[in-house]
């Protein structure tokens, strides 16, 4: 099969361009405004930047104020129950927008409605929603909006598990110095707790040249921090007959001239190869930071999670990364309270956390997701036990984070200035290559620039320094 089968055809994109033009003609001189509410991970953030790009191309202006919006999209997440509850409550409040102005167009997209039962729920209980699609039909927003503006039938798209990649969708980026670049979509791993493979379909890689061109353009436009996105970036290229690999891609990107950082989000330990680790250590562009989701430190739990690595393999990757990259910063994701997790299993997780010495971790309490294998596993853990383990894990990590941050005092580090701090006008926030927050004061606005900061103080979650 030709790899072009993975892409939305030129004809289909041209058809959407027609709809874009029709919408533009229809709303001309009306000064309509569009708003998108984003929940979920960086992948959704990246998708929302494309949604805004499409809004703009249709002649809407983008607003941050949902109260005055004529077109509203909710880009949802389904990773945990909490995320879905929030999505439903956000969608719920737009009922009033429609009641106030019946011409308001409302769409729901993202991971939540990619599940049949949620799409049905939106159809039957949220009558004011005009169109609903999953993550594979974003490029068709012009068609859906045109239909809604013409009071056509409500649209509910059943997504395929092999959605196609749409190249050339316009994008409006949030930041002028930090950017997301998706290098692949979907996931093949079916970790037993996770909904992502069901809602984002199978792995599809973008062509290496398309990725490189996008990164080069961003660097030329002055972007300083570029995150390559994928549910498991380590398997990049495997659907393109195994070549190019993520290591090939990183080696090529490292040849681009300029002062910038490349981050990866996310790497699966089972596919972390020596070639990848070497590509990172050889390059001065790829950040000395590795986000390596652990999920659990117990071999039996890892097996039931279908993660395809054990404690020993995980620690060997960490060791190789540490040996080849001095001062590398590790971060991770951990789930507590997976079905059947015993106190012993949990202690194995604490043990790894202490041994790796992550700079920070993201801890989650297991949330059963309908349709996944872990949903119906025996021995579900009571909520109070999950909560207690969650708190204990964070206590252990907080001490490590604090010690690691304190060890930075006196050192001079390169940071990217992100902007003024929320609470104080004279204080700026910045981030290190390892994603640590550094506050400092400055009379000059250095937002978007790399500068060197000497660290003078540290606490658990942040560093403080001077220029
Ligand atoms: N593709 C990424 C993760 C995407 S989801 C990866 O493999 O690393 C982000 C994190 O959410 C996961 O790493 C996991 O720790 C957490 N997560 C996923 N499903 C969950 C669930 N059902 N309950 C609790 N946490 C979950
Ligand atoms: Fe979910 Fe596992 Fe895929 Fe990550 S690798 S998205 S945790 S199934
Ligand atoms: Fe959520 Fe979908 Fe991301 S489920 S975490 S928005 S891939």
Short mmCIF file of C-alpha atoms and ligand atoms in Angstrom, two decimals:
data_model
loop_
_atom_site.label_atom_id
_atom_site.label_comp_id
_atom_site.label_asym_id
_atom_site.label_seq_id
_atom_site.Cartn_x
_atom_site.Cartn_y
_atom_site.Cartn_z
CA UNK A 1 0.00 0.00 0.00
CA UNK A 2 1.31 3.42 -0.85
CA UNK A 3 1.99 5.61 2.15
CA UNK A 4 -0.09 8.33 0.46
CA UNK A 5 -3.10 6.25 1.51
CA UNK A 6 -2.41 7.71 4.98
CA UNK A 7 -3.18 11.25 3.85
CA UNK A 8 -6.31 13.25 3.14
CA UNK A 9 -6.31 13.73 -0.64
CA UNK A 10 -5.63 17.01 -2.42
CA UNK A 11 -9.19 16.85 -3.81
CA UNK A 12 -10.70 16.56 -0.34
CA UNK A 13 -8.64 19.50 0.89
CA UNK A 14 -9.75 21.51 -2.17
CA UNK A 15 -13.36 20.71 -1.33
CA UNK A 16 -12.85 22.10 2.19
CA UNK A 17 -11.23 25.20 0.66
CA UNK A 18 -14.50 25.65 -1.29
CA UNK A 19 -16.51 25.48 1.95
CA UNK A 20 -14.08 27.92 3.55
CA UNK A 21 -14.77 30.37 0.74
CA UNK A 22 -18.54 29.86 0.99
CA UNK A 23 -18.49 30.55 4.74
CA UNK A 24 -16.33 33.60 4.17
CA UNK A 25 -18.83 34.96 1.62
CA UNK A 26 -21.76 34.20 3.91
CA UNK A 27 -20.42 35.94 7.00
CA UNK A 28 -18.74 38.82 5.18
CA UNK A 29 -19.23 42.22 6.88
CA UNK A 30 -20.83 40.56 9.91
CA UNK A 31 -17.69 40.66 12.07
CA UNK A 32 -18.35 37.28 13.62
CA UNK A 33 -16.18 35.92 16.40
CA UNK A 34 -15.06 32.39 17.18
CA UNK A 35 -13.91 30.79 20.41
CA UNK A 36 -12.33 27.45 21.26
CA UNK A 37 -12.22 25.86 24.71
CA UNK A 38 -9.38 23.34 25.02
CA UNK A 39 -9.10 20.49 27.50
CA UNK A 40 -6.49 17.73 27.61
CA UNK A 41 -2.91 17.27 26.50
CA UNK A 42 -0.50 19.08 24.19
CA UNK A 43 -1.92 17.13 21.27
CA UNK A 44 -5.23 18.88 21.85
CA UNK A 45 -3.49 22.24 22.31
CA UNK A 46 -1.86 21.67 18.93
CA UNK A 47 -5.19 20.70 17.38
CA UNK A 48 -6.82 23.83 18.79
CA UNK A 49 -4.16 25.99 17.14
CA UNK A 50 -5.28 24.46 13.83
CA UNK A 51 -8.94 24.96 14.71
CA UNK A 52 -8.18 28.67 15.24
CA UNK A 53 -6.32 28.67 11.93
CA UNK A 54 -9.43 27.33 10.20
CA UNK A 55 -11.65 29.91 11.98
CA UNK A 56 -9.46 32.71 10.72
CA UNK A 57 -9.39 31.37 7.17
CA UNK A 58 -13.22 31.29 7.19
CA UNK A 59 -13.33 35.01 8.05
CA UNK A 60 -14.00 34.82 11.79
CA UNK A 61 -11.89 36.72 14.26
CA UNK A 62 -10.67 34.68 17.21
CA UNK A 63 -11.84 35.80 20.65
CA UNK A 64 -10.99 34.78 24.23
CA UNK A 65 -14.47 35.75 25.38
CA UNK A 66 -16.98 32.93 25.08
CA UNK A 67 -19.84 35.30 25.92
CA UNK A 68 -19.57 37.17 22.65
CA UNK A 69 -18.66 34.24 20.39
CA UNK A 70 -20.79 33.39 17.35
CA UNK A 71 -18.95 30.11 16.81
CA UNK A 72 -17.87 27.95 19.76
CA UNK A 73 -15.83 24.73 19.68
CA UNK A 74 -15.11 22.56 22.69
CA UNK A 75 -12.03 20.40 22.14
CA UNK A 76 -12.41 17.63 24.69
CA UNK A 77 -10.31 15.03 26.54
CA UNK A 78 -11.31 11.58 27.78
CA UNK A 79 -8.19 10.43 29.60
CA UNK A 80 -9.80 10.36 33.07
CA UNK A 81 -13.36 10.65 34.33
CA UNK A 82 -12.62 14.12 35.65
CA UNK A 83 -11.69 15.36 32.15
CA UNK A 84 -14.99 14.12 30.70
CA UNK A 85 -16.99 15.66 33.54
CA UNK A 86 -15.35 18.98 32.86
CA UNK A 87 -16.00 18.72 29.14
CA UNK A 88 -19.68 18.00 29.73
CA UNK A 89 -20.00 20.87 32.16
CA UNK A 90 -18.31 23.30 29.74
CA UNK A 91 -20.57 22.14 26.90
CA UNK A 92 -23.54 22.46 29.25
CA UNK A 93 -23.03 26.13 29.91
CA UNK A 94 -23.19 27.01 26.18
CA UNK A 95 -26.87 26.16 26.23
CA UNK A 96 -27.35 29.74 27.40
CA UNK A 97 -25.32 31.14 24.52
CA UNK A 98 -27.62 29.39 22.08
CA UNK A 99 -30.74 30.48 23.97
CA UNK A 100 -29.56 34.09 23.87
CA UNK A 101 -28.57 33.94 20.23
CA UNK A 102 -30.03 31.03 18.23
CA UNK A 103 -27.57 31.75 15.41
CA UNK A 104 -24.64 30.70 17.60
CA UNK A 105 -22.89 27.69 16.05
CA UNK A 106 -21.64 25.12 18.57
CA UNK A 107 -19.34 22.19 17.85
CA UNK A 108 -17.73 19.53 20.02
CA UNK A 109 -14.59 17.68 18.98
CA UNK A 110 -11.56 15.86 20.37
CA UNK A 111 -11.22 12.60 22.24
CA UNK A 112 -14.49 12.43 24.19
CA UNK A 113 -16.97 12.20 21.29
CA UNK A 114 -14.72 9.76 19.46
CA UNK A 115 -16.40 7.24 21.80
CA UNK A 116 -19.76 6.12 20.45
CA UNK A 117 -21.56 6.37 23.78
CA UNK A 118 -20.45 9.98 24.27
CA UNK A 119 -21.42 10.96 20.75
CA UNK A 120 -24.88 9.46 21.41
CA UNK A 121 -25.12 11.32 24.69
CA UNK A 122 -24.36 14.62 22.94
CA UNK A 123 -26.92 13.83 20.27
CA UNK A 124 -29.72 13.09 22.74
CA UNK A 125 -29.03 15.34 25.69
CA UNK A 126 -27.33 18.41 24.19
CA UNK A 127 -29.73 19.48 21.42
CA UNK A 128 -28.11 22.85 20.91
CA UNK A 129 -24.82 21.28 19.73
CA UNK A 130 -24.68 21.54 15.92
CA UNK A 131 -21.85 19.18 15.06
CA UNK A 132 -19.71 16.57 16.78
CA UNK A 133 -16.60 14.83 15.49
CA UNK A 134 -13.58 13.03 16.92
CA UNK A 135 -9.95 13.80 16.23
CA UNK A 136 -9.77 12.62 12.62
CA UNK A 137 -12.07 15.13 10.92
CA UNK A 138 -10.69 18.47 12.06
CA UNK A 139 -9.91 19.53 8.48
CA UNK A 140 -13.66 19.30 7.70
CA UNK A 141 -14.69 22.08 10.09
CA UNK A 142 -15.49 24.43 7.13
CA UNK A 143 -18.03 21.92 5.83
CA UNK A 144 -19.63 21.47 9.26
CA UNK A 145 -19.80 25.20 9.94
CA UNK A 146 -21.26 25.91 6.50
CA UNK A 147 -23.93 23.28 7.15
CA UNK A 148 -24.77 24.76 10.56
CA UNK A 149 -24.95 28.33 9.21
CA UNK A 150 -27.46 27.06 6.66
CA UNK A 151 -29.49 25.35 9.40
CA UNK A 152 -28.71 21.91 7.97
CA UNK A 153 -29.16 18.68 9.93
CA UNK A 154 -26.99 18.19 12.99
CA UNK A 155 -23.80 16.25 12.18
CA UNK A 156 -22.37 13.37 14.20
CA UNK A 157 -19.25 11.85 12.71
CA UNK A 158 -18.33 8.24 13.48
CA UNK A 159 -14.53 8.27 13.32
CA UNK A 160 -12.57 5.47 11.66
CA UNK A 161 -9.77 3.82 13.62
CA UNK A 162 -7.46 4.74 10.75
CA UNK A 163 -8.03 8.47 10.34
CA UNK A 164 -5.96 10.18 7.69
CA UNK A 165 -3.35 12.88 8.14
CA UNK A 166 -4.34 16.30 6.79
CA UNK A 167 -1.32 18.36 5.73
CA UNK A 168 -1.64 22.06 5.00
CA UNK A 169 -4.30 22.96 7.59
CA UNK A 170 -3.75 26.61 8.60
CA UNK A 171 -2.49 27.28 12.12
CA UNK A 172 -2.64 30.18 14.57
CA UNK A 173 -0.04 29.56 17.26
CA UNK A 174 -0.57 30.75 20.84
CA UNK A 175 3.04 31.71 21.34
CA UNK A 176 5.61 33.41 19.16
CA UNK A 177 8.53 31.46 20.67
CA UNK A 178 7.16 28.05 21.76
CA UNK A 179 5.59 25.69 19.26
CA UNK A 180 4.13 22.20 19.01
CA UNK A 181 4.91 20.08 15.97
CA UNK A 182 3.02 16.80 15.68
CA UNK A 183 5.27 14.20 14.12
CA UNK A 184 2.76 11.38 14.36
CA UNK A 185 -0.79 10.72 15.43
CA UNK A 186 -2.57 7.86 17.19
CA UNK A 187 -1.27 4.98 19.25
CA UNK A 188 -0.90 1.23 18.80
CA UNK A 189 0.03 0.30 22.32
CA UNK A 190 -3.25 -0.40 24.07
CA UNK A 191 -1.97 0.04 27.61
CA UNK A 192 -4.86 -1.59 29.45
CA UNK A 193 -5.87 1.56 31.36
CA UNK A 194 -5.78 3.94 28.40
CA UNK A 195 -8.50 5.28 26.13
CA UNK A 196 -6.16 7.01 23.65
CA UNK A 197 -5.82 4.17 21.09
CA UNK A 198 -9.63 3.98 20.91
CA UNK A 199 -10.13 7.69 20.40
CA UNK A 200 -7.11 8.61 18.28
CA UNK A 201 -6.82 5.50 16.12
CA UNK A 202 -3.72 3.67 14.92
CA UNK A 203 -0.26 5.22 14.59
CA UNK A 204 0.35 7.38 11.53
CA UNK A 205 3.65 9.20 10.98
CA UNK A 206 4.00 12.43 9.04
CA UNK A 207 6.60 12.45 6.29
CA UNK A 208 10.05 13.38 7.55
CA UNK A 209 10.38 16.18 5.00
CA UNK A 210 7.09 17.77 6.10
CA UNK A 211 8.23 17.74 9.74
CA UNK A 212 11.66 19.16 8.90
CA UNK A 213 10.16 21.91 6.75
CA UNK A 214 7.80 22.90 9.56
CA UNK A 215 10.61 22.97 12.14
CA UNK A 216 12.88 24.95 9.81
CA UNK A 217 10.14 27.52 9.14
CA UNK A 218 9.52 27.89 12.87
CA UNK A 219 13.23 28.39 13.60
CA UNK A 220 13.41 31.01 10.83
CA UNK A 221 10.40 32.77 12.37
CA UNK A 222 12.28 32.95 15.68
CA UNK A 223 10.74 30.05 17.59
CA UNK A 224 13.06 28.92 20.39
CA UNK A 225 11.37 25.90 21.94
CA UNK A 226 9.83 23.28 19.69
CA UNK A 227 8.14 20.18 21.08
CA UNK A 228 7.81 17.19 18.78
CA UNK A 229 4.50 15.57 19.65
CA UNK A 230 3.21 12.03 19.45
CA UNK A 231 1.69 9.53 21.87
CA UNK A 232 4.87 7.51 21.47
CA UNK A 233 7.39 9.47 19.42
CA UNK A 234 9.85 6.57 19.73
CA UNK A 235 7.84 4.57 17.25
CA UNK A 236 7.96 7.34 14.64
CA UNK A 237 8.35 5.86 11.17
CA UNK A 238 7.38 2.32 12.06
CA UNK A 239 4.26 2.67 9.89
CA UNK A 240 6.44 4.00 7.06
CA UNK A 241 8.09 0.59 6.68
CA UNK A 242 10.38 1.26 9.66
CA UNK A 243 12.34 4.07 8.09
CA UNK A 244 13.13 6.86 8.84
CA UNK A 245 13.30 6.31 12.60
CA UNK A 246 12.98 8.87 15.38
CA UNK A 247 16.79 8.88 15.61
CA UNK A 248 17.03 9.72 11.87
CA UNK A 249 14.50 12.50 12.31
CA UNK A 250 16.36 13.98 15.29
CA UNK A 251 19.69 13.78 13.48
CA UNK A 252 18.20 15.70 10.53
CA UNK A 253 16.52 18.32 12.73
CA UNK A 254 19.79 18.84 14.61
CA UNK A 255 21.39 20.02 11.35
CA UNK A 256 19.04 23.01 11.17
CA UNK A 257 21.02 26.12 12.01
CA UNK A 258 19.93 28.41 14.83
CA UNK A 259 19.61 28.69 18.58
CA UNK A 260 16.65 26.53 19.64
CA UNK A 261 15.62 23.63 21.84
CA UNK A 262 13.82 20.49 20.73
CA UNK A 263 11.70 18.62 23.29
CA UNK A 264 10.04 15.22 22.82
CA UNK A 265 6.56 14.38 24.11
CA UNK A 266 6.18 11.42 24.83
CA UNK A 267 8.60 8.50 24.74
CA UNK A 268 7.58 4.94 25.51
CA UNK A 269 10.31 3.03 27.40
CA UNK A 270 9.78 -0.11 25.33
CA UNK A 271 10.96 1.74 22.20
CA UNK A 272 13.77 3.87 23.68
CA UNK A 273 16.68 2.71 21.52
CA UNK A 274 20.41 3.38 21.86
CA UNK A 275 20.24 5.14 18.49
CA UNK A 276 17.71 7.58 19.97
CA UNK A 277 19.81 8.13 23.08
CA UNK A 278 22.89 8.73 20.90
CA UNK A 279 20.99 11.21 18.73
CA UNK A 280 20.14 13.16 21.89
CA UNK A 281 23.66 13.15 23.27
CA UNK A 282 25.26 14.15 19.95
CA UNK A 283 22.97 17.13 19.44
CA UNK A 284 23.19 20.53 21.10
CA UNK A 285 19.65 21.27 19.90
CA UNK A 286 17.80 18.43 21.59
CA UNK A 287 17.06 19.41 25.16
CA UNK A 288 18.83 17.53 27.91
CA UNK A 289 15.47 16.46 29.27
CA UNK A 290 13.70 13.14 28.96
CA UNK A 291 10.07 12.52 29.84
CA UNK A 292 9.95 8.76 30.33
CA UNK A 293 6.57 7.58 31.62
CA UNK A 294 7.04 4.87 34.25
CA UNK A 295 3.35 4.27 35.15
CA UNK A 296 4.35 1.72 37.81
CA UNK A 297 7.52 0.35 39.37
CA UNK A 298 6.07 -3.12 39.87
CA UNK A 299 6.78 -5.81 37.28
CA UNK A 300 3.44 -7.52 37.84
CA UNK A 301 1.50 -4.29 37.51
CA UNK A 302 3.49 -3.30 34.41
CA UNK A 303 2.58 -6.63 32.88
CA UNK A 304 -1.12 -6.15 33.58
CA UNK A 305 -0.82 -2.63 32.18
CA UNK A 306 0.57 -4.18 28.95
CA UNK A 307 3.59 -1.89 29.03
CA UNK A 308 6.14 -4.36 27.58
CA UNK A 309 9.04 -3.45 29.89
CA UNK A 310 10.00 -4.31 33.44
CA UNK A 311 11.73 -2.44 36.22
CA UNK A 312 15.16 -3.63 35.12
CA UNK A 313 14.73 -2.55 31.49
CA UNK A 314 13.40 0.86 32.61
CA UNK A 315 16.36 1.43 34.92
CA UNK A 316 18.81 0.37 32.20
CA UNK A 317 17.43 3.08 29.86
CA UNK A 318 17.74 5.66 32.63
CA UNK A 319 21.33 4.53 33.26
CA UNK A 320 22.28 4.81 29.59
CA UNK A 321 20.68 8.25 29.32
CA UNK A 322 22.49 9.45 32.45
CA UNK A 323 25.84 8.07 31.26
CA UNK A 324 25.61 9.65 27.82
CA UNK A 325 24.05 12.97 28.86
CA UNK A 326 25.55 14.65 31.89
CA UNK A 327 23.00 16.47 34.01
CA UNK A 328 19.97 15.12 32.12
CA UNK A 329 16.63 15.99 33.69
CA UNK A 330 14.06 13.21 34.04
CA UNK A 331 10.32 13.63 34.38
CA UNK A 332 7.66 10.94 34.36
CA UNK A 333 3.98 9.93 34.59
CA UNK A 334 2.83 7.52 37.30
CA UNK A 335 -0.56 5.92 37.92
CA UNK A 336 -1.43 4.87 41.46
CA UNK A 337 -4.22 2.46 42.31
CA UNK A 338 -4.23 0.38 39.13
CA UNK A 339 -6.46 -2.70 39.70
CA UNK A 340 -4.73 -5.24 41.92
CA UNK A 341 -1.92 -2.84 42.97
CA UNK A 342 -0.77 -4.13 46.37
CA UNK A 343 1.13 -2.19 48.99
CA UNK A 344 4.26 -4.09 47.86
CA UNK A 345 3.65 -3.05 44.24
CA UNK A 346 3.26 0.55 45.32
CA UNK A 347 6.49 0.37 47.29
CA UNK A 348 8.25 -0.80 44.11
CA UNK A 349 7.06 2.43 42.50
CA UNK A 350 8.40 4.49 45.42
CA UNK A 351 11.69 2.61 45.08
CA UNK A 352 12.14 3.57 41.42
CA UNK A 353 11.16 7.16 42.12
CA UNK A 354 13.92 7.35 44.72
CA UNK A 355 16.46 5.64 42.48
CA UNK A 356 15.87 7.67 39.31
CA UNK A 357 15.56 10.98 41.15
CA UNK A 358 13.16 12.67 38.76
CA UNK A 359 13.09 16.43 38.77
CA UNK A 360 9.32 16.29 38.76
CA UNK A 361 6.56 13.75 38.23
CA UNK A 362 2.92 13.78 37.11
CA UNK A 363 0.90 11.49 39.38
CA UNK A 364 -2.57 10.21 38.49
CA UNK A 365 -5.11 8.14 40.37
CA UNK A 366 -6.32 5.29 38.18
CA UNK A 367 -9.61 6.19 36.53
CA UNK A 368 -11.48 3.28 34.89
CA UNK A 369 -12.26 4.05 31.24
CA UNK A 370 -15.17 2.29 29.58
CA UNK A 371 -13.98 0.08 26.72
CA UNK A 372 -10.47 -0.48 28.08
CA UNK A 373 -9.30 -3.81 29.53
CA UNK A 374 -8.61 -2.42 33.00
CA UNK A 375 -12.17 -1.14 33.30
CA UNK A 376 -13.47 -4.60 34.09
CA UNK A 377 -10.43 -6.03 35.88
CA UNK A 378 -11.02 -7.60 39.29
CA UNK A 379 -9.66 -6.06 42.42
CA UNK A 380 -10.36 -2.38 41.75
CA UNK A 381 -8.65 -0.27 44.40
CA UNK A 382 -10.84 1.81 46.74
CA UNK A 383 -10.72 5.57 46.25
CA UNK A 384 -9.33 6.26 49.71
CA UNK A 385 -6.37 3.92 49.09
CA UNK A 386 -5.69 5.61 45.74
CA UNK A 387 -5.76 8.98 47.42
CA UNK A 388 -3.46 7.88 50.23
CA UNK A 389 -0.90 6.43 47.77
CA UNK A 390 -1.16 9.54 45.63
CA UNK A 391 -0.29 11.70 48.63
CA UNK A 392 2.55 9.46 49.81
CA UNK A 393 4.10 9.38 46.36
CA UNK A 394 3.94 13.14 46.05
CA UNK A 395 5.51 13.58 49.47
CA UNK A 396 8.47 11.41 48.47
CA UNK A 397 8.82 13.25 45.17
CA UNK A 398 8.52 16.70 46.71
CA UNK A 399 11.55 16.04 48.85
CA UNK A 400 13.53 14.88 45.83
CA UNK A 401 12.40 17.89 43.77
CA UNK A 402 13.39 20.24 46.55
CA UNK A 403 16.84 18.68 46.97
CA UNK A 404 17.42 18.71 43.21
CA UNK A 405 16.36 22.34 42.99
CA UNK A 406 18.54 23.33 45.95
CA UNK A 407 21.53 21.69 44.26
CA UNK A 408 21.12 24.28 41.49
CA UNK A 409 21.86 27.22 43.81
CA UNK A 410 24.97 29.07 42.70
CA UNK A 411 24.83 27.66 39.17
CA UNK A 412 24.28 29.73 36.05
CA UNK A 413 21.72 28.30 33.67
CA UNK A 414 20.35 29.15 30.26
CA UNK A 415 16.62 29.88 30.33
CA UNK A 416 13.92 30.85 27.88
CA UNK A 417 11.91 33.81 29.19
CA UNK A 418 8.18 33.07 29.03
CA UNK A 419 6.72 36.36 30.25
CA UNK A 420 5.63 38.35 33.25
CA UNK A 421 4.67 36.45 36.36
CA UNK A 422 0.93 36.42 37.10
CA UNK A 423 1.11 38.09 40.50
CA UNK A 424 3.98 40.51 40.20
CA UNK A 425 4.64 42.97 37.41
CA UNK A 426 8.38 43.19 37.88
CA UNK A 427 8.94 39.43 38.10
CA UNK A 428 9.41 37.28 35.03
CA UNK A 429 8.98 33.54 34.58
CA UNK A 430 11.32 31.45 32.50
CA UNK A 431 12.12 27.80 31.93
CA UNK A 432 15.31 25.80 31.79
CA UNK A 433 16.04 23.20 29.15
CA UNK A 434 14.74 20.64 31.70
CA UNK A 435 11.45 22.55 31.96
CA UNK A 436 12.12 23.91 35.47
CA UNK A 437 10.52 27.25 36.30
CA UNK A 438 12.93 30.09 37.14
CA UNK A 439 11.67 33.46 38.41
CA UNK A 440 13.78 36.60 38.20
CA UNK A 441 13.25 40.34 38.17
CA UNK A 442 13.98 42.58 35.24
CA UNK A 443 13.20 46.13 34.14
CA UNK A 444 13.38 45.08 30.53
CA UNK A 445 10.89 42.73 28.89
CA UNK A 446 12.98 39.81 27.65
CA UNK A 447 10.03 37.55 26.76
CA UNK A 448 10.88 34.99 24.11
CA UNK A 449 14.65 35.33 24.53
CA UNK A 450 17.32 33.01 25.86
CA UNK A 451 19.28 34.52 28.76
CA UNK A 452 21.61 33.28 31.49
CA UNK A 453 20.40 33.33 35.08
CA UNK A 454 22.34 32.71 38.27
CA UNK A 455 20.23 30.67 40.68
CA UNK A 456 20.13 32.18 44.19
CA UNK A 457 17.17 30.44 45.84
CA UNK A 458 15.10 27.28 45.38
CA UNK A 459 11.94 25.64 46.65
CA UNK A 460 10.03 22.48 45.69
CA UNK A 461 8.39 23.80 42.55
CA UNK A 462 10.53 26.71 41.38
CA UNK A 463 13.95 28.33 41.23
CA UNK A 464 14.75 32.01 41.76
CA UNK A 465 17.67 33.81 40.22
CA UNK A 466 19.21 36.97 38.84
CA UNK A 467 20.35 37.95 35.37
N1 LIG B 1 1.09 8.61 25.31
C1 LIG B 1 1.55 9.05 26.55
C2 LIG B 1 0.51 9.31 27.59
C3 LIG B 1 -0.74 9.95 27.27
S1 LIG B 1 -1.85 10.07 28.59
C4 LIG B 1 2.42 7.99 27.10
O1 LIG B 1 2.30 6.83 26.79
O2 LIG B 1 3.21 8.36 27.92
C5 LIG B 1 -0.93 10.86 29.86
C6 LIG B 1 -0.88 10.09 31.12
O3 LIG B 1 -2.16 9.93 31.66
C7 LIG B 1 -0.36 8.67 31.00
O4 LIG B 1 1.03 8.63 30.93
C8 LIG B 1 -0.89 8.04 32.25
O5 LIG B 1 0.01 8.19 33.31
C9 LIG B 1 -2.14 8.83 32.52
N2 LIG B 1 -3.34 8.01 32.28
C10 LIG B 1 -3.74 7.46 31.13
N3 LIG B 1 -4.88 6.75 31.30
C11 LIG B 1 -5.22 6.88 32.61
C12 LIG B 1 -6.29 6.38 33.42
N4 LIG B 1 -7.24 5.61 32.91
N5 LIG B 1 -6.31 6.71 34.73
C13 LIG B 1 -5.34 7.49 35.25
N6 LIG B 1 -4.31 7.98 34.54
C14 LIG B 1 -4.24 7.68 33.24
FE1 LIG B 2 -2.05 5.42 26.19
FE2 LIG B 2 -0.11 3.66 26.36
FE3 LIG B 2 -0.66 4.78 24.03
FE4 LIG B 2 0.45 6.23 25.94
S1 LIG B 2 1.39 4.47 24.92
S2 LIG B 2 -1.27 6.81 24.66
S3 LIG B 2 -0.45 5.40 27.78
S4 LIG B 2 -1.98 3.40 25.17
FE1 LIG B 3 -6.88 13.58 26.55
FE2 LIG B 3 -6.97 12.82 24.09
FE3 LIG B 3 -4.80 13.92 25.02
S1 LIG B 3 -7.79 11.71 25.78
S2 LIG B 3 -4.79 13.35 27.15
S3 LIG B 3 -6.74 14.91 24.82
S4 LIG B 3 -4.91 12.31 23.53
#
